[in-house]
PDB file of C-alpha atoms in Angstrom:
ATOM      1  CA  MET A 245      38.638 129.928  77.177  1.00 47.00           C
ATOM      2  CA  LEU A 246      38.340 133.652  77.816  1.00 53.00           C
ATOM      3  CA  HIS A 247      41.353 135.716  76.820  1.00 57.00           C
ATOM      4  CA  ILE A 248      41.888 138.850  78.861  1.00 62.00           C
ATOM      5  CA  ASP A 249      44.884 141.138  78.945  1.00 81.00           C
ATOM      6  CA  GLU A 250      47.059 140.086  81.910  1.00 85.00           C
ATOM      7  CA  ASP A 251      47.600 143.753  82.904  1.00 87.00           C
ATOM      8  CA  ARG A 252      43.832 144.153  83.041  1.00 86.00           C
ATOM      9  CA  ALA A 253      43.563 140.994  85.142  1.00 87.00           C
ATOM     10  CA  ASP A 254      46.199 142.370  87.551  1.00 91.00           C
ATOM     11  CA  ALA A 255      44.285 145.644  87.837  1.00 91.00           C
ATOM     12  CA  LEU A 256      40.966 143.855  88.403  1.00 92.00           C
ATOM     13  CA  PHE A 257      42.235 141.577  91.152  1.00 92.00           C
ATOM     14  CA  HIS A 258      44.312 144.318  92.765  1.00 94.00           C
ATOM     15  CA  ALA A 259      41.168 146.469  92.927  1.00 95.00           C
ATOM     16  CA  LEU A 260      39.156 143.575  94.369  1.00 94.00           C
ATOM     17  CA  SER A 261      41.844 142.638  96.904  1.00 94.00           C
ATOM     18  CA  ASP A 262      40.826 145.400  99.322  1.00 96.00           C
ATOM     19  CA  ARG A 263      37.709 145.069 101.514  1.00 97.00           C
ATOM     20  CA  THR A 264      36.901 148.796 101.361  1.00 97.00           C
ATOM     21  CA  ARG A 265      37.015 148.727  97.560  1.00 97.00           C
ATOM     22  CA  ARG A 266      34.832 145.612  97.456  1.00 97.00           C
ATOM     23  CA  ASP A 267      32.328 147.370  99.719  1.00 97.00           C
ATOM     24  CA  ILE A 268      32.364 150.526  97.577  1.00 97.00           C
ATOM     25  CA  LEU A 269      31.851 148.348  94.499  1.00 97.00           C
ATOM     26  CA  ARG A 270      28.835 146.614  96.101  1.00 96.00           C
ATOM     27  CA  ARG A 271      27.287 149.997  96.854  1.00 97.00           C
ATOM     28  CA  VAL A 272      27.836 151.451  93.377  1.00 97.00           C
ATOM     29  CA  LEU A 273      26.632 148.284  91.634  1.00 96.00           C
ATOM     30  CA  VAL A 274      23.271 148.779  93.369  1.00 95.00           C
ATOM     31  CA  GLY A 275      23.092 152.302  91.968  1.00 95.00           C
ATOM     32  CA  GLU A 276      25.087 155.413  91.122  1.00 96.00           C
ATOM     33  CA  LYS A 277      26.451 157.120  94.240  1.00 96.00           C
ATOM     34  CA  SER A 278      28.199 160.387  94.870  1.00 96.00           C
ATOM     35  CA  VAL A 279      31.751 159.809  96.120  1.00 96.00           C
ATOM     36  CA  SER A 280      31.275 162.430  98.839  1.00 94.00           C
ATOM     37  CA  ALA A 281      28.134 160.577 100.015  1.00 94.00           C
ATOM     38  CA  LEU A 282      30.097 157.314 100.183  1.00 95.00           C
ATOM     39  CA  ALA A 283      32.947 158.768 102.239  1.00 94.00           C
ATOM     40  CA  PRO A 284      31.152 159.054 105.635  1.00 95.00           C
ATOM     41  CA  LYS A 285      30.440 155.305 105.542  1.00 95.00           C
ATOM     42  CA  TYR A 286      34.150 154.598 105.980  1.00 96.00           C
ATOM     43  CA  ASP A 287      36.553 155.395 108.759  1.00 95.00           C
ATOM     44  CA  MET A 288      38.836 157.385 106.459  1.00 96.00           C
ATOM     45  CA  SER A 289      39.113 160.747 104.734  1.00 95.00           C
ATOM     46  CA  LEU A 290      37.247 161.727 101.566  1.00 94.00           C
ATOM     47  CA  THR A 291      40.644 161.763  99.816  1.00 96.00           C
ATOM     48  CA  ALA A 292      41.283 158.130 100.837  1.00 97.00           C
ATOM     49  CA  VAL A 293      37.834 157.085  99.544  1.00 97.00           C
ATOM     50  CA  GLN A 294      38.489 158.992  96.285  1.00 96.00           C
ATOM     51  CA  LYS A 295      41.749 157.038  95.903  1.00 97.00           C
ATOM     52  CA  HIS A 296      39.881 153.748  96.378  1.00 97.00           C
ATOM     53  CA  VAL A 297      37.319 154.795  93.760  1.00 97.00           C
ATOM     54  CA  ALA A 298      40.179 155.748  91.400  1.00 97.00           C
ATOM     55  CA  VAL A 299      41.691 152.231  91.751  1.00 97.00           C
ATOM     56  CA  LEU A 300      38.279 150.703  90.950  1.00 97.00           C
ATOM     57  CA  GLU A 301      37.959 153.082  87.989  1.00 96.00           C
ATOM     58  CA  ARG A 302      41.415 152.203  86.596  1.00 94.00           C
ATOM     59  CA  ALA A 303      40.443 148.529  86.778  1.00 94.00           C
ATOM     60  CA  GLY A 304      37.295 149.316  84.795  1.00 93.00           C
ATOM     61  CA  LEU A 305      35.046 148.193  87.672  1.00 96.00           C
ATOM     62  CA  VAL A 306      33.635 151.677  88.198  1.00 97.00           C
ATOM     63  CA  THR A 307      32.834 154.544  85.860  1.00 96.00           C
ATOM     64  CA  ARG A 308      32.722 158.117  87.113  1.00 96.00           C
ATOM     65  CA  ARG A 309      31.033 161.195  85.788  1.00 96.00           C
ATOM     66  CA  ARG A 310      30.828 164.731  87.066  1.00 95.00           C
ATOM     67  CA  GLN A 311      27.556 166.405  87.898  1.00 94.00           C
ATOM     68  CA  GLY A 312      28.236 169.953  89.001  1.00 94.00           C
ATOM     69  CA  ARG A 313      30.727 169.653  91.839  1.00 92.00           C
ATOM     70  CA  GLU A 314      29.811 166.052  92.553  1.00 93.00           C
ATOM     71  CA  SER A 315      31.699 163.014  91.298  1.00 94.00           C
ATOM     72  CA  LEU A 316      29.213 160.186  90.685  1.00 96.00           C
ATOM     73  CA  ALA A 317      30.408 156.583  90.628  1.00 97.00           C
ATOM     74  CA  ARG A 318      28.626 153.622  89.093  1.00 97.00           C
ATOM     75  CA  GLY A 319      29.656 149.962  89.095  1.00 96.00           C
ATOM     76  CA  ASP A 320      30.282 148.255  85.760  1.00 93.00           C
ATOM     77  CA  VAL A 321      28.724 144.803  85.903  1.00 90.00           C
ATOM     78  CA  ALA A 322      30.505 143.717  82.673  1.00 89.00           C
ATOM     79  CA  ALA A 323      33.890 144.232  84.359  1.00 89.00           C
ATOM     80  CA  VAL A 324      32.720 142.208  87.357  1.00 89.00           C
ATOM     81  CA  GLY A 325      31.691 139.547  84.839  1.00 90.00           C
ATOM     82  CA  SER A 326      35.162 139.471  83.299  1.00 86.00           C
ATOM     83  CA  ALA A 327      36.719 138.929  86.752  1.00 87.00           C
ATOM     84  CA  ALA A 328      34.237 136.096  87.341  1.00 88.00           C
ATOM     85  CA  ALA A 329      35.072 134.631  83.909  1.00 88.00           C
ATOM     86  CA  LEU A 330      38.779 134.589  84.788  1.00 87.00           C
ATOM     87  CA  LEU A 331      37.998 132.638  87.945  1.00 88.00           C
ATOM     88  CA  ARG A 332      35.769 130.256  85.974  1.00 90.00           C
ATOM     89  CA  ASP A 333      38.676 129.649  83.561  1.00 88.00           C
ATOM     90  CA  LEU A 334      40.909 128.715  86.485  1.00 85.00           C
ATOM     91  CA  GLU A 335      38.208 126.453  87.890  1.00 87.00           C
ATOM     92  CA  GLU A 336      37.777 124.833  84.467  1.00 88.00           C
ATOM     93  CA  ILE A 337      41.493 123.918  84.392  1.00 85.00           C
ATOM     94  CA  TRP A 338      41.048 122.248  87.788  1.00 83.00           C
ATOM     95  CA  ARG A 339      37.824 120.479  86.698  1.00 81.00           C
ATOM     96  CA  ASP A 340      39.574 119.138  83.570  1.00 82.00           C
ATOM     97  CA  ARG A 341      42.307 117.726  85.787  1.00 80.00           C
ATOM     98  CA  ILE A 342      39.749 116.087  88.089  1.00 83.00           C
ATOM     99  CA  CYS A 343      37.988 114.597  85.043  1.00 80.00           C
ATOM    100  CA  ARG A 344      41.287 113.187  83.775  1.00 81.00           C
ATOM    101  CA  ILE A 345      41.999 111.670  87.194  1.00 83.00           C
ATOM    102  CA  ASP A 346      38.477 110.214  87.270  1.00 80.00           C
ATOM    103  CA  ASP A 347      39.007 108.784  83.770  1.00 81.00           C
ATOM    104  CA  LEU A 348      42.314 107.226  84.813  1.00 83.00           C
ATOM    105  CA  LEU A 349      40.723 105.705  87.902  1.00 86.00           C
ATOM    106  CA  ALA A 350      37.790 104.434  85.860  1.00 84.00           C
ATOM    107  CA  ASP A 351      40.103 102.957  83.195  1.00 81.00           C
ATOM    108  CA  GLY A 352      42.471 101.313  85.690  1.00 70.00           C
ATOM    109  CA  PRO A 353      40.404  98.423  87.123  1.00 59.00           C
ATOM    110  CA  ASP A 354      38.529  97.838  83.844  1.00 54.00           C
ATOM    111  CA  GLN A 355      41.781  97.288  81.970  1.00 53.00           C
ATOM    112  CA  GLU A 356      42.988  94.814  84.608  1.00 51.00           C
ATOM    113  CA  ASP A 357      39.677  92.939  84.522  1.00 50.00           C
ATOM    114  CA  HIS A 358      39.842  92.990  80.738  1.00 50.00           C
ATOM    115  CA  HIS A 359      43.367  91.481  80.766  1.00 50.00           C
ATOM    116  CA  ALA A 360      42.407  88.989  83.468  1.00 50.00           C
ATOM    117  CA  GLY A 361      39.433  87.940  81.359  1.00 50.00           C
ATOM    118  CA  HIS A 362      41.700  87.183  78.427  1.00 51.00           C
ATOM    119  CA  ARG A 363      43.952  85.052  80.613  1.00 49.00           C
ATOM    120  CA  HIS A 364      41.025  82.873  81.663  1.00 49.00           C
ATOM    121  CA  HIS A 365      40.121  82.157  78.041  1.00 50.00           C
ATOM    122  CA  HIS A 366      43.602  80.966  77.071  1.00 49.00           C
TER     123      HIS A 366
END
């Protein structure tokens, strides 16, 4: 099972909980984008978009670098992978439970038949 710092997990899922941030992340995963070029795509101020990018950056989903006066943002696919791995861990817990239920169901009738079979022989 993957072990990730719970604070990091909180930051990741908080960052991903907002549709604007998810959209920004999709755009910067495709390729590095200037934050000022991203801003007109949203019905909000440049400052609001910068705040969204900062949340993504704190979560490790985006890295930023300066080029002159521009702030360039790029998506970090490894961080997206760690969020996906967390979800897979949760799914694995559920799958294990389903397997145990399936095993119990499979064992149930067989055991009864097995006992019934013994009764017939006596």
